[in-house]
XYZ file of C-alpha atoms in Angstrom:
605
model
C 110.167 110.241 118.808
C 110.091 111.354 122.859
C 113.749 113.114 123.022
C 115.396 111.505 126.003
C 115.949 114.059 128.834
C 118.232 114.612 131.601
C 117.577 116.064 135.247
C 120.020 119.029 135.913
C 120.526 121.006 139.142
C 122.464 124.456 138.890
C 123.538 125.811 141.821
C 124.652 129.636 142.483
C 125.445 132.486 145.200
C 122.240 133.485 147.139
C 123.771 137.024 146.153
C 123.008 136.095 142.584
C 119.323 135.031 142.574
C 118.237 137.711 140.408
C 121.521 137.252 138.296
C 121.184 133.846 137.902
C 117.646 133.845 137.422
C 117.803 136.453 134.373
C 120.996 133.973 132.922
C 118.430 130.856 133.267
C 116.160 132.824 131.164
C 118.451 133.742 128.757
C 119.787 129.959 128.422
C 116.158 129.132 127.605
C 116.480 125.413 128.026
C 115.637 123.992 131.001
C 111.735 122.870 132.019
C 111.546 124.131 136.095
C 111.061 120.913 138.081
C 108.537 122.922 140.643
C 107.750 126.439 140.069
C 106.092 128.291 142.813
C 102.502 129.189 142.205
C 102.295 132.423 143.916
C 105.541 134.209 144.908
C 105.380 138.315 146.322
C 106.216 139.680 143.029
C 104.325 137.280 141.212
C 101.001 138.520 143.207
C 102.370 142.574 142.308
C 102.661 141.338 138.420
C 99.338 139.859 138.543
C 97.509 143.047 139.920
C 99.111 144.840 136.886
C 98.396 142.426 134.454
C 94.523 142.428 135.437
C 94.603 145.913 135.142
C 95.941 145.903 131.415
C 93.669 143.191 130.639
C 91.179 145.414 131.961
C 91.796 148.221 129.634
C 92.140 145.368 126.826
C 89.022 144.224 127.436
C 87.486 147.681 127.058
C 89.191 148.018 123.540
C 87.925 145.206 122.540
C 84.382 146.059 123.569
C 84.549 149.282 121.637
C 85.541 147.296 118.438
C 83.341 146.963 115.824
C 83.199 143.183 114.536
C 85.606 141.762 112.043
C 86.857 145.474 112.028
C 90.444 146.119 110.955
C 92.721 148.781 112.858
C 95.984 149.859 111.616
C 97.926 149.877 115.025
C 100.028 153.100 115.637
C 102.861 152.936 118.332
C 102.042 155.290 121.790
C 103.946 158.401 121.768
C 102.861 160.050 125.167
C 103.553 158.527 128.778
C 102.107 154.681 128.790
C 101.798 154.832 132.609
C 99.632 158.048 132.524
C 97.416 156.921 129.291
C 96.694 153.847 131.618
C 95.845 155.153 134.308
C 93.287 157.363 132.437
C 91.867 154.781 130.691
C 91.263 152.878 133.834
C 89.478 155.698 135.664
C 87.598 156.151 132.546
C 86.641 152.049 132.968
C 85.569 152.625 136.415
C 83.478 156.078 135.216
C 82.232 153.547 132.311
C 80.808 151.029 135.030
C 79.342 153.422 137.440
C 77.640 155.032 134.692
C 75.910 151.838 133.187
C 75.044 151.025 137.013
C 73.956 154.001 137.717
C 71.507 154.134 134.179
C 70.439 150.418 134.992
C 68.954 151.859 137.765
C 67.698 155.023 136.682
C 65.757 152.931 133.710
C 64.238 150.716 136.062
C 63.167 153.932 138.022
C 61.810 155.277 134.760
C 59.882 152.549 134.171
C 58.207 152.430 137.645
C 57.323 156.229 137.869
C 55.284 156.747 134.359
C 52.815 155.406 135.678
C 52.250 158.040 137.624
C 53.285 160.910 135.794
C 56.175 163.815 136.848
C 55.328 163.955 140.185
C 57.422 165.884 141.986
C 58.811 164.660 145.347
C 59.785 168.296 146.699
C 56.089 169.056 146.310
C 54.671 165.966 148.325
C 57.262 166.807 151.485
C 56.295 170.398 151.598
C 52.097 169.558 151.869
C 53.288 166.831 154.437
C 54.402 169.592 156.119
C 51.348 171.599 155.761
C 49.505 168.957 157.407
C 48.783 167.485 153.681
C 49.272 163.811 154.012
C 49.632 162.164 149.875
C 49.309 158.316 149.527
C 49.681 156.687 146.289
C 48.901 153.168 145.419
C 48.345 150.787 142.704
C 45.372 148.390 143.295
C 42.856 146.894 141.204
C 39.734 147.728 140.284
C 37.881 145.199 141.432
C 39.536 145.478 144.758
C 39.029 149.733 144.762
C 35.404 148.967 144.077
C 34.993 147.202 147.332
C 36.446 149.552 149.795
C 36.316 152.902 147.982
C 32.623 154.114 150.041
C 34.980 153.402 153.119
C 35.013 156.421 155.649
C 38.465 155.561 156.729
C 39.718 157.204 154.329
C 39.777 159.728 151.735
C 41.040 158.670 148.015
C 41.253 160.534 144.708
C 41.824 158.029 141.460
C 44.506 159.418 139.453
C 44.452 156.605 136.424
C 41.661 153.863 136.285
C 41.448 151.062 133.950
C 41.936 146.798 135.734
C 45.064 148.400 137.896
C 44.078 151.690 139.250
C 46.311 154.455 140.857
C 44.840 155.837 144.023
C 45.574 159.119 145.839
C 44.765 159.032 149.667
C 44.651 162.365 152.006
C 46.058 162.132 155.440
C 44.882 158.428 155.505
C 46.133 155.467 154.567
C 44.626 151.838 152.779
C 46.139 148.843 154.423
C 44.922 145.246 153.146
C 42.553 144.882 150.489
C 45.467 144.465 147.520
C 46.567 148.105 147.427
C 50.254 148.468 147.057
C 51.821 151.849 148.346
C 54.195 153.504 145.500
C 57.184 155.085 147.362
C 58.344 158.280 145.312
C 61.551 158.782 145.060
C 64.667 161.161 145.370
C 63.942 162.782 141.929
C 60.572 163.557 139.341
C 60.349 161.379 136.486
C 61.482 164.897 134.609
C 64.643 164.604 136.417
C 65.288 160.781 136.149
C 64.652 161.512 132.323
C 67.051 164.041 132.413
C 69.554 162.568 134.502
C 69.322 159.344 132.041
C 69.941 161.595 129.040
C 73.154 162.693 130.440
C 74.498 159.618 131.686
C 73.897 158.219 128.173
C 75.755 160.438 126.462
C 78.849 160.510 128.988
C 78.308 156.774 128.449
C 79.007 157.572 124.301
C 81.671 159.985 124.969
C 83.634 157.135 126.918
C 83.262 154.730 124.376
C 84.333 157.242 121.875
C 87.445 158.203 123.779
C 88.242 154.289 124.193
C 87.545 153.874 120.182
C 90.292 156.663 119.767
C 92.711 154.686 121.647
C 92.100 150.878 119.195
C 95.125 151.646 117.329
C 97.589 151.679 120.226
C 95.388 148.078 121.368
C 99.090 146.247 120.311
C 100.873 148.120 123.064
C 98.554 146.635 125.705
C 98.564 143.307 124.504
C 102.462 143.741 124.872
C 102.452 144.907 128.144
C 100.322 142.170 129.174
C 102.916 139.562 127.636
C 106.150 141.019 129.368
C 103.604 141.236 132.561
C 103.133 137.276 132.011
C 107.165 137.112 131.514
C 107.885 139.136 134.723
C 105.267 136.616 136.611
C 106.860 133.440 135.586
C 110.458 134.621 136.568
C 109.361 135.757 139.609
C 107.764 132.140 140.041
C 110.894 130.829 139.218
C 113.230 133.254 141.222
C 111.178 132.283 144.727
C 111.351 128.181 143.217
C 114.923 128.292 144.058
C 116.268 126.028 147.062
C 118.283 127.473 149.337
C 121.118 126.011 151.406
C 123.190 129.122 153.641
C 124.735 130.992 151.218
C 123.952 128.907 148.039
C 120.891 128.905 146.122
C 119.968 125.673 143.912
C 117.442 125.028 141.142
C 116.185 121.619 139.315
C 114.423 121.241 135.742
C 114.641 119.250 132.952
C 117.261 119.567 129.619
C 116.664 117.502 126.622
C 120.010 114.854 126.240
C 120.793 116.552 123.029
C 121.516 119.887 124.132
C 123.508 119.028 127.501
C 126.581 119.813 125.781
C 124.777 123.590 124.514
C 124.037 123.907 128.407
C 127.137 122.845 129.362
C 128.831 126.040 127.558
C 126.579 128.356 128.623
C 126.980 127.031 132.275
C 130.831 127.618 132.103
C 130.348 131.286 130.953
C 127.552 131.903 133.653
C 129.822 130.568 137.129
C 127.210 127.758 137.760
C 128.319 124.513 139.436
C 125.553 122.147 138.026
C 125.012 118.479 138.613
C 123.588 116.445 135.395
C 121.614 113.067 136.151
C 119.680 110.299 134.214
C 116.308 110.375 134.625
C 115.040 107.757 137.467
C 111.707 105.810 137.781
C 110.540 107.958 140.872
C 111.189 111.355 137.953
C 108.394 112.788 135.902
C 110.025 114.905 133.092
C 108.270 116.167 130.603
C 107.677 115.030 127.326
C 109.315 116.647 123.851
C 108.125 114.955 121.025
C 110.508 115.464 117.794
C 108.031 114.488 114.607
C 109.546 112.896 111.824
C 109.345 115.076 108.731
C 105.947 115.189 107.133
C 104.213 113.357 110.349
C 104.664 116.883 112.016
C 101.481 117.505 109.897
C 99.573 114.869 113.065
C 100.422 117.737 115.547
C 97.451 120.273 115.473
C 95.105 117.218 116.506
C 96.926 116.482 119.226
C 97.055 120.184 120.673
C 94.012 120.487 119.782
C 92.863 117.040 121.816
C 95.026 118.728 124.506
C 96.952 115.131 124.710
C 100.732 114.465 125.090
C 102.387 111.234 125.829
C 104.025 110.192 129.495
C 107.672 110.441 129.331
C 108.096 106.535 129.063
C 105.416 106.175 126.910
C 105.397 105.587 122.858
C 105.317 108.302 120.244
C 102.553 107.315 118.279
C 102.176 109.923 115.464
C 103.017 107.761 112.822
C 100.685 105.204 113.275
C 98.167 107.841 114.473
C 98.863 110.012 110.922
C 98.554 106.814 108.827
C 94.909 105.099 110.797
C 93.240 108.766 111.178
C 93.570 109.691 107.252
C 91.934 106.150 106.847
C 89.583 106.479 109.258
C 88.687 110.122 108.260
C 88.156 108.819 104.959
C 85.742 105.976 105.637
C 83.343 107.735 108.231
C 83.087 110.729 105.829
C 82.590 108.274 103.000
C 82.285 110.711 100.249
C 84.800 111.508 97.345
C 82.426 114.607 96.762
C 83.042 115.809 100.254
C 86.306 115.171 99.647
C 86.469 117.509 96.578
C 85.187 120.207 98.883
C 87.591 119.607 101.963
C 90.207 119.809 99.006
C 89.199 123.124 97.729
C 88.809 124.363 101.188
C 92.146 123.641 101.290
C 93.351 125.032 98.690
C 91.363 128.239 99.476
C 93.269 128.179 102.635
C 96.500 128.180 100.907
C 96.133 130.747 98.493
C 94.612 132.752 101.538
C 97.756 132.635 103.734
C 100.147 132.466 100.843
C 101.778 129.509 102.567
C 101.092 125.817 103.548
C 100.807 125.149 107.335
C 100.657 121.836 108.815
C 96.948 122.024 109.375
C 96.588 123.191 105.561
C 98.468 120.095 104.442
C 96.675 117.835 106.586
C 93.771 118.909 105.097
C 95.101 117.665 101.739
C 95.999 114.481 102.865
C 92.771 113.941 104.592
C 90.843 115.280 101.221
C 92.779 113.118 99.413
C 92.117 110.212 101.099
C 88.691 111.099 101.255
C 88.479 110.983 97.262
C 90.460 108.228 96.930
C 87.912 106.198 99.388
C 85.007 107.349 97.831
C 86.101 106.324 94.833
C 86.371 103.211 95.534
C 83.051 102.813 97.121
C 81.500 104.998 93.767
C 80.267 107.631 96.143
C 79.544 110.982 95.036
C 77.392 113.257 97.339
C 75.522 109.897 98.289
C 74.260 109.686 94.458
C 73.889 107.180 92.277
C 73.108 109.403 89.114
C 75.913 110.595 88.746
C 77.525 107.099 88.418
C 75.057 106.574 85.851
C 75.607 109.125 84.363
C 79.725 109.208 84.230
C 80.519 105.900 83.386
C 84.076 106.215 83.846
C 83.652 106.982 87.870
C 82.343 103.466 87.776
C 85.866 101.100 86.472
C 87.240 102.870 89.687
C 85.140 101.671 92.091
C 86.441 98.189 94.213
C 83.065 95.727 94.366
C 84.209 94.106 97.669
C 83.435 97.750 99.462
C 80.950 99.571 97.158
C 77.741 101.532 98.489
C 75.976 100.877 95.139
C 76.276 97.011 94.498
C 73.943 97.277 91.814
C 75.806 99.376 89.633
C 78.869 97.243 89.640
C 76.253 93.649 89.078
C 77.671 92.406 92.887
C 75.275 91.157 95.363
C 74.490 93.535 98.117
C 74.965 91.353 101.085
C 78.133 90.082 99.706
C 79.452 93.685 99.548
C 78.137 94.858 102.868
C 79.881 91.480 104.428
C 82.949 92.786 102.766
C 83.215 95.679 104.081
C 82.004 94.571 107.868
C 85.264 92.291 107.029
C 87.728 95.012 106.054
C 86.944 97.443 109.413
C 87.364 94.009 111.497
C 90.248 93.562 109.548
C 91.849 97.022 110.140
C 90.490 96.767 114.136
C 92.945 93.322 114.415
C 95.263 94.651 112.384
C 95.672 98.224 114.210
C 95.125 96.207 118.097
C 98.046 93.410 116.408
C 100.475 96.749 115.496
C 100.285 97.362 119.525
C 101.673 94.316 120.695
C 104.445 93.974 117.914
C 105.766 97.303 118.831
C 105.286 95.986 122.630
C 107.259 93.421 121.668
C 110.158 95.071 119.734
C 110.023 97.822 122.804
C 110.388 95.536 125.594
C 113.304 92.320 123.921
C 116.290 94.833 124.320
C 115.087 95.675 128.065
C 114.663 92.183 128.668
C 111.534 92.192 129.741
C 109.374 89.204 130.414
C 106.380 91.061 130.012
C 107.177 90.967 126.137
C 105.703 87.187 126.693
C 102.035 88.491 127.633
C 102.156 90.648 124.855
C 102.912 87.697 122.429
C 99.751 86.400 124.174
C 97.204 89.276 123.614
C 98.962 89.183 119.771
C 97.791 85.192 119.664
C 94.136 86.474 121.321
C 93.137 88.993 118.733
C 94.444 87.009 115.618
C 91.900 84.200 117.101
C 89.215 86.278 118.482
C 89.235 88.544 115.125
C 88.053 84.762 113.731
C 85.315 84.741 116.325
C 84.044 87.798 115.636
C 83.890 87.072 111.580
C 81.818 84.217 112.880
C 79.262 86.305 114.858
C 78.683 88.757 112.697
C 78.999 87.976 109.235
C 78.828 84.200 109.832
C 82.352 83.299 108.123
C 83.388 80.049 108.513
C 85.441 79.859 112.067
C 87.809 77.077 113.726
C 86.351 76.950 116.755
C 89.116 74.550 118.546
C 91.513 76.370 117.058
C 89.689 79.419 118.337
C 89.135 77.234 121.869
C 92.775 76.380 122.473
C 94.839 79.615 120.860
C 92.991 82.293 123.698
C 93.519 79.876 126.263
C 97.279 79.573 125.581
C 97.160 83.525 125.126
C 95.072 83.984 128.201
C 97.611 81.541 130.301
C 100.438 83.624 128.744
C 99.598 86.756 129.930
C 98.452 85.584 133.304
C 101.995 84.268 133.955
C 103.836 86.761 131.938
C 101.794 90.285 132.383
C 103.270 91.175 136.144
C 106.833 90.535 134.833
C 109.586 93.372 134.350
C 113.420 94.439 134.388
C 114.467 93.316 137.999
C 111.390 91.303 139.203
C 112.182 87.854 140.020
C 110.288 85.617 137.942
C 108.341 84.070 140.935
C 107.173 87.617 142.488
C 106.344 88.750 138.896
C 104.750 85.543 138.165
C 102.019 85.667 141.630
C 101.554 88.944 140.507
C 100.497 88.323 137.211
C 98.192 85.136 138.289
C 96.789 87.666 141.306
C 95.186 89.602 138.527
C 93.458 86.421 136.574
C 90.019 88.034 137.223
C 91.260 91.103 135.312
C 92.618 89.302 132.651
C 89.656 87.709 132.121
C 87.769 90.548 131.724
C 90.313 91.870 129.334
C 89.990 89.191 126.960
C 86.702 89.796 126.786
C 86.850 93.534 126.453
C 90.036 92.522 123.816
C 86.808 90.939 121.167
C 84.646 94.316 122.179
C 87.918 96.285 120.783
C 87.548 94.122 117.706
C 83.749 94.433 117.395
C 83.936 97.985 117.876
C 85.769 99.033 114.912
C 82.395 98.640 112.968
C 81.818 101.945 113.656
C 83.581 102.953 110.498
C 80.668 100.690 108.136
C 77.728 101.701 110.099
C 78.720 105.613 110.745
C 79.829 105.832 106.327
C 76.492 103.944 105.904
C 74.560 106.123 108.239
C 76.399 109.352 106.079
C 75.348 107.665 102.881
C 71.784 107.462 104.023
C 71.670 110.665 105.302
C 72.759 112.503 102.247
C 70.821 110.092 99.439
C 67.634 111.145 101.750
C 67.669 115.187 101.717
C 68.344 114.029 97.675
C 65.435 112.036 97.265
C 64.028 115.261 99.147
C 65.193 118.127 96.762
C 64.331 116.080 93.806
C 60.689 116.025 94.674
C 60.049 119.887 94.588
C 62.935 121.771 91.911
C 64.289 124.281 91.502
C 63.665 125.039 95.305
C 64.813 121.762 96.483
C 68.247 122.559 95.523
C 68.656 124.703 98.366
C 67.353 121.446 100.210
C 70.143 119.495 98.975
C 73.106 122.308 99.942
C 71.588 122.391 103.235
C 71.701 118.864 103.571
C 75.083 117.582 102.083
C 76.351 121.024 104.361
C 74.772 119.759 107.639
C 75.897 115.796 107.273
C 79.600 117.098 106.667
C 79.117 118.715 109.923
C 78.117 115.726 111.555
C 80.871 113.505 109.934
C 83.244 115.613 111.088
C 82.371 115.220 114.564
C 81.707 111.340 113.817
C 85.332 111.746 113.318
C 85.964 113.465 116.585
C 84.062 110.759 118.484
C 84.768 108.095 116.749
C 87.901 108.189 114.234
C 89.800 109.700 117.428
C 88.587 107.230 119.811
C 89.518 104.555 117.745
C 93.289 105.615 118.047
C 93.356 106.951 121.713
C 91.517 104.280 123.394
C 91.550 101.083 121.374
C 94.929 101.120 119.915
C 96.731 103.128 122.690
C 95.318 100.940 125.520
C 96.506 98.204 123.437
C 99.845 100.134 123.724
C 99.506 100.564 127.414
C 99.437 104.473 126.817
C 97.825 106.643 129.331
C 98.454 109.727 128.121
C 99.518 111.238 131.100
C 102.541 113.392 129.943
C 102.657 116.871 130.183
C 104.511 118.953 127.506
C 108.328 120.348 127.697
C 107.908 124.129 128.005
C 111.324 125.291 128.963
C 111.618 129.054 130.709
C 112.276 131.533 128.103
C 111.389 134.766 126.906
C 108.234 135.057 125.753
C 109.490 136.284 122.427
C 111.406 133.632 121.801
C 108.484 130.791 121.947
């Protein structure tokens, strides 16, 4: 369920800012309404924090992969070993700028050998003029008779390197080498030491892995000291008193309440109005608190006045899950990747169990269907695996003596089924939300509930070609369509008329609803032709392995590996869509919450 919340304002002496600020912390219950973004000491925290995170990063750099460090705690000055470590960074990027360059200058003067630059100036002085260019031979060939100038080849071969005395070649291709500050000999050498200062940095960094805890540390209290300076400058002032607003869930008022006493805060608690936009704390019933890794993972939360959905969402997923992954065998593996998992961590998380439910369900499905890494042999060959299997939904209709289309049509029927079903669910808990407020709108609800049930017939009609009522069909969305136009802009307070033009203003829109409300319908067929598509996919790289054992084994790991792959993220686009769009914009749900993160130390989250 979304816990209800209430909007509290604490007020306090200006004198007490910091005070009050550090209590607020300590209370650790109230959500800031508006935090500043940027104070003064938030901007002096961040320049720290960077600055850690810079010596982080060069830990982490230094770390060998998958390596394990036993961290030791810092017993020298952390201030000091920080500041050496971050001059050290610094060294550690000039140097690899510096030997970027020096390699590039490497490369460009072998070509023509350790000559030295010192050498070159002191015969320019001498009157000695040296020229060097690459050009190529064809194009040397053409001018190198010329009496403009005089030219030694150093290197010859399709790009030449010419020596010119006291002249110079201008045109004809020829590309004048610069030398530089220092000989090859001393670029080389140069190189060679930068390299191994280079190593000698990344060995000192290396020594410093096991105190890599006390960084990350410092980087969290840094992130602490940011936020409460955020929240220090968010406070309103007013002369001498300072005031702050956030957000307590109803059930702990009377915990805040205490706290407030032994603090000195005056404080002023109100319900939350339409024009507020609290946050949203979902409480999960019991075992559907297994749902809530998908949803941080999906990065969604529900608005304030919006439904909690993880029930429903628990219960279709696992189904869904099961039918686009279509495979008891995959299931078997899911479920001893599972159980790998919790032998591994010695403990069940919500993830691990949802991965037993979902394996489970994936069995249980593919049972029922007689699926077992998308082979019929092994039907054959276990008899037994064959009394479980249901004919209306089976992939091999054969086996069980059932007609193929029959079984196909079945199954078309039962995802149809589930779509009205699932779409039906929305409006009935529309309808149970809105009665108590008594709101009209329940009405156009009842409506879209009349339009599915009928249209679900229509669509049984156009694609499996069941037998349909078509009058029935004719005059039950027209009374559903009329319902919500008249019903739809209704609402606690409206006057009926008002709420009435306002639902007939948007007949084009309903319209186009109804329509989209069969294309909801329809589009739960996704589940049959995805499972089918899986089915295919692994029977094929069988049919391949078969042809060419012992080798095509390997063939058929590979295979039944990559099409889990892509059923799980058939399940991502599809078994999630299903739920977030279809059934939620049944709903009316947005998803436009944002989640109840009250200030606290960091420790405590």
């Amino acid at each position: 369920m979304i816990e209800p919340m209430k909007k509290v304002t604490i007020f306090s002496l200006k004198e007490r800012r910091q005070s009050t600020t550090e209590e607020l912390r300590r209370l650790g219950l109230m959500h800031i309404e508006s935090m500043t973004l940027k104070s003064e000491g938030a901007v002096l925290e961040e320049a720290k924090k960077a600055e850690l995170e810079k010596v982080l990063a060069e830990l982490e750099e230094v770390k060998e992969k998958k390596e394990k460090v036993d961290p030791l705690e810092l017993k020298v000055s952390f201030d000091e070993t920080e500041k050496a470590l971050l001059a050290l960074s610094e060294e550690k990027k000039a140097l690899s700028e510096e030997i970027s360059r020096l390699t590039v200058e490497k490369e460009r003067l072998e070509a023509f050998g350790n000559l030295e630059p010192s050498l070159v100036e002191s015969l320019r002085k001498e009157d000695i003029d040296l020229h060097f260019y690459t050009i190529s031979d064809k194009d040397y060939r053409k001018i190198k008779d010329s009496d403009e100038f005089t030219s030694i080849v150093l290197k010859g071969g399709k790009q030449s390197i010419v020596m010119t005395v006291n002249s110079e070649i201008s045109g004809s291709g020829a590309i004048e080498f610069l030398l530089g500050s220092m000989s090859l000999e001393e670029v080389s050498r140069k190189l060679d030491l930068d390299n191994i200062r280079l190593a000698e940095i990344k060995r000192t960094f290396r020594s410093y892995l096991p105190y890599e805890n006390e960084w990350i540390k410092r980087i969290r209290e840094r992130e602490e000291n940011i936020r409460f300076e955020n929240v220090k400058s968010s406070a309103f002032e007013d002369g001498d008193v300072i005031y702050i607003t956030g957000y307590i869930p109803s059930k702990k008022i009377e915990d805040f309440k205490k706290e407030a006493l032994s603090f000195s805060w005056a404080y002023l608690i109100d319900d939350i109005k339409d024009e507020d936009n609290p946050p949203t704390l979902v409480t999960y019933p019991g075992f559907v608190r297994i749902i809530k890794p998908v949803f941080d993972i999906l990065g969604v939360v529900p608005g304030y006045r919006e439904y909690d959905i993880s029930t429903y969402f628990l219960l279709f997923f696992s189904l869904f899950f099961a039918m686009i992954i279509g495979d008891a065998g995959y299931g078997i593996v899911f479920l001893i990747a599972a159980i790998v998992m919790h032998i591994k961590s010695r403990k069940a998380s919500d993830i691990n169990i949802l991965l037993y439910v979902l394996s489970f369900t994936t069995i249980i499905w593919g049972a029922l269907t007689g699926t077992y890494f998308g082979s019929e042999a092994i039907l054959l060959k276990f008899p037994f695996l064959q009394k479980l299997i249901l004919p209306a939904v089976t992939n091999f209709p054969d086996v069980v003596g059932v007609d193929s289309d029959w079984a196909q049509n079945m199954l078309m029927k039962f995802c149809f089924i589930l779509g009205a079903v699932q779409l039906s669910l929305a409006c009935v808990l529309n309808i149970i939300h809105k009665v108590p407020r008594k709101d009209l709108s329940w009405v156009a609800d009842l409506g879209w509930l009349i339009d599915i049930v009928l249209l679900y017939l229509l669509v049984l009609y156009l694609v499996i070609g069941a037998a349909c009522p078509f009058r029935l069909v004719v005059i039950g969305v027209a009374t559903g369509f009329v319902l919500v136009c008249c019903f739809s802009g209704q609402g606690p307070g409206i006057p009926f008329v008002k709420g009435l033009l306002a639902g007939l203003g948007g007949f084009f829109t309903t319209f186009l609803n109804t329509v989209s409300c069969m294309s909801n319908i329809m589009s739960y067929i996704r589940l049959f032709a995805v499972g089918m598509a899986s089915l295919a996919i692994a029977q094929s790289f069988n049919d391949m392995g078969a042809g060419f054992m012992p080798i095509g084994v390997v063939v058929i790991i590979l295979g039944h590996v990559l099409n889990i792959v892509m059923g799980l993220l058939s399940v991502i686009v599809h078994g999630v869509r299903l739920n977030l769009l279809e059934f939620s914009g049944q709903l009316g749900i947005e998803w436009s919450g944002y989640e109840y993160d009250p200030f606290r130390k960091v420790e405590e989250k």
